[in-house]
Amino acid sequence: TLKDKEYTSELSSYMIAKVDDTLIHDACIVDENTKLLDAIEQSMEFKTSTIIVKKENGQYGIITDSLLKVKVLLAGRDLSIPVKDIAIFPLLTVNNDDYLFEALTLLIKKNIKRIGVTNSRGEMIGILEQINILSHFANHTYVVDSKIKKAPAIQGAFFITLMLSIQFINRSHYSYFSKTELSRHTQLIPNFWG
């Protein structure tokens, strides 16, 4: 029917959203031998708390604000050390043409908040944060809500997981789902995420 075709089309738009469709933050990229203090100053110019470290072999690593707290402040290290001494390698990346739901899946599986974004030539173009993906989907929660209620079980599991993640943005979005709806879809989540 026409209604089924419209539903399938709306559902497909969520499944085919690309990384390029959401906010990608400019990357503060420094050479692996850059002094930590210089890298922090550069990151402040970019207005970011994330520093991307590039090795001579082209591999990327990452330094986050929480990593600075643990590996530098709490350890009492000097700010003149090279960034390669504390960076985490390799930086997980997605391509800017990858599906947005795949990026979210990777972030959830690895329990991380941000991921590098590369172009088709493998060049680092920015950082994608979990909060931006969730915000992208949260801007359309009224559509997601209707999709969950109408979705077959496996698609519903995806959207329930998405809504549960979005609760960190706005805790009221999924509160009115019935226990039956939540139960039916959430029992498939472990199989859905692999």
mmCIF file of C-alpha atoms in Angstrom, residues 69-144:
data_model
loop_
_atom_site.group_PDB
_atom_site.id
_atom_site.type_symbol
_atom_site.label_atom_id
_atom_site.label_comp_id
_atom_site.label_asym_id
_atom_site.label_seq_id
_atom_site.Cartn_x
_atom_site.Cartn_y
_atom_site.Cartn_z
ATOM 1 C CA LYS A 69 44.075 14.457 33.065
ATOM 2 C CA VAL A 70 45.165 10.868 33.620
ATOM 3 C CA LYS A 71 48.468 10.630 31.732
ATOM 4 C CA VAL A 72 49.760 14.149 32.407
ATOM 5 C CA LEU A 73 48.132 15.961 35.335
ATOM 6 C CA LEU A 74 47.658 13.018 37.690
ATOM 7 C CA ALA A 75 50.975 11.453 36.647
ATOM 8 C CA GLY A 76 52.806 14.764 37.164
ATOM 9 C CA ARG A 77 54.391 14.718 33.706
ATOM 10 C CA ASP A 78 56.083 17.663 32.067
ATOM 11 C CA LEU A 79 54.263 19.525 29.290
ATOM 12 C CA SER A 80 57.380 19.522 27.107
ATOM 13 C CA ILE A 81 57.059 15.800 26.275
ATOM 14 C CA PRO A 82 56.243 14.879 22.667
ATOM 15 C CA VAL A 83 52.578 14.114 22.061
ATOM 16 C CA LYS A 84 53.424 10.606 20.819
ATOM 17 C CA ASP A 85 54.306 9.685 24.421
ATOM 18 C CA ILE A 86 50.699 9.900 25.581
ATOM 19 C CA ALA A 87 48.561 9.566 22.440
ATOM 20 C CA ILE A 88 46.432 6.478 21.893
ATOM 21 C CA PHE A 89 47.156 4.721 18.592
ATOM 22 C CA PRO A 90 45.494 3.890 16.308
ATOM 23 C CA LEU A 91 42.639 6.374 16.136
ATOM 24 C CA LEU A 92 39.483 4.592 15.015
ATOM 25 C CA THR A 93 38.103 6.216 11.883
ATOM 26 C CA VAL A 94 35.122 6.176 9.571
ATOM 27 C CA ASN A 95 34.927 7.482 6.045
ATOM 28 C CA ASN A 96 32.863 10.613 5.425
ATOM 29 C CA ASP A 97 30.772 8.542 2.984
ATOM 30 C CA ASP A 98 30.001 5.795 5.544
ATOM 31 C CA TYR A 99 26.523 5.379 6.981
ATOM 32 C CA LEU A 100 25.863 7.361 10.143
ATOM 33 C CA PHE A 101 24.304 4.372 11.911
ATOM 34 C CA GLU A 102 27.538 2.410 11.292
ATOM 35 C CA ALA A 103 29.551 5.167 12.980
ATOM 36 C CA LEU A 104 27.157 5.115 15.938
ATOM 37 C CA THR A 105 27.397 1.322 16.125
ATOM 38 C CA LEU A 106 31.203 1.491 16.225
ATOM 39 C CA LEU A 107 31.162 4.166 18.955
ATOM 40 C CA ILE A 108 28.759 2.120 21.069
ATOM 41 C CA LYS A 109 30.647 -1.174 20.557
ATOM 42 C CA LYS A 110 33.993 0.405 21.459
ATOM 43 C CA ASN A 111 32.481 2.546 24.251
ATOM 44 C CA ILE A 112 34.111 5.728 22.943
ATOM 45 C CA LYS A 113 32.805 9.267 22.465
ATOM 46 C CA ARG A 114 34.553 10.375 19.284
ATOM 47 C CA ILE A 115 35.993 8.974 16.101
ATOM 48 C CA GLY A 116 38.140 10.329 13.281
ATOM 49 C CA VAL A 117 36.623 11.041 9.873
ATOM 50 C CA THR A 118 38.657 10.481 6.724
ATOM 51 C CA ASN A 119 37.942 11.211 3.081
ATOM 52 C CA SER A 120 38.225 8.730 0.209
ATOM 53 C CA ARG A 121 41.989 9.362 0.028
ATOM 54 C CA GLY A 122 42.440 8.413 3.711
ATOM 55 C CA GLU A 123 43.147 12.004 4.773
ATOM 56 C CA MET A 124 41.869 13.099 8.175
ATOM 57 C CA ILE A 125 39.155 15.716 7.678
ATOM 58 C CA GLY A 126 37.654 15.971 11.139
ATOM 59 C CA ILE A 127 36.221 14.438 14.275
ATOM 60 C CA LEU A 128 32.744 12.991 14.706
ATOM 61 C CA GLU A 129 31.366 12.951 18.235
ATOM 62 C CA GLN A 130 28.720 10.601 19.554
ATOM 63 C CA ILE A 131 26.664 13.518 20.859
ATOM 64 C CA ASN A 132 26.436 14.952 17.332
ATOM 65 C CA ILE A 133 25.160 11.674 15.891
ATOM 66 C CA LEU A 134 22.582 11.385 18.647
ATOM 67 C CA SER A 135 21.584 15.013 18.144
ATOM 68 C CA HIS A 136 21.189 14.356 14.427
ATOM 69 C CA PHE A 137 18.710 11.588 15.164
ATOM 70 C CA ALA A 138 17.130 13.443 18.103
ATOM 71 C CA ASN A 139 16.084 16.281 15.827
ATOM 72 C CA HIS A 140 13.658 13.807 14.291
ATOM 73 C CA THR A 141 12.503 11.916 17.395
ATOM 74 C CA TYR A 142 8.824 12.290 16.574
ATOM 75 C CA VAL A 143 9.473 10.300 13.396
ATOM 76 C CA VAL A 144 11.643 7.766 15.247
#
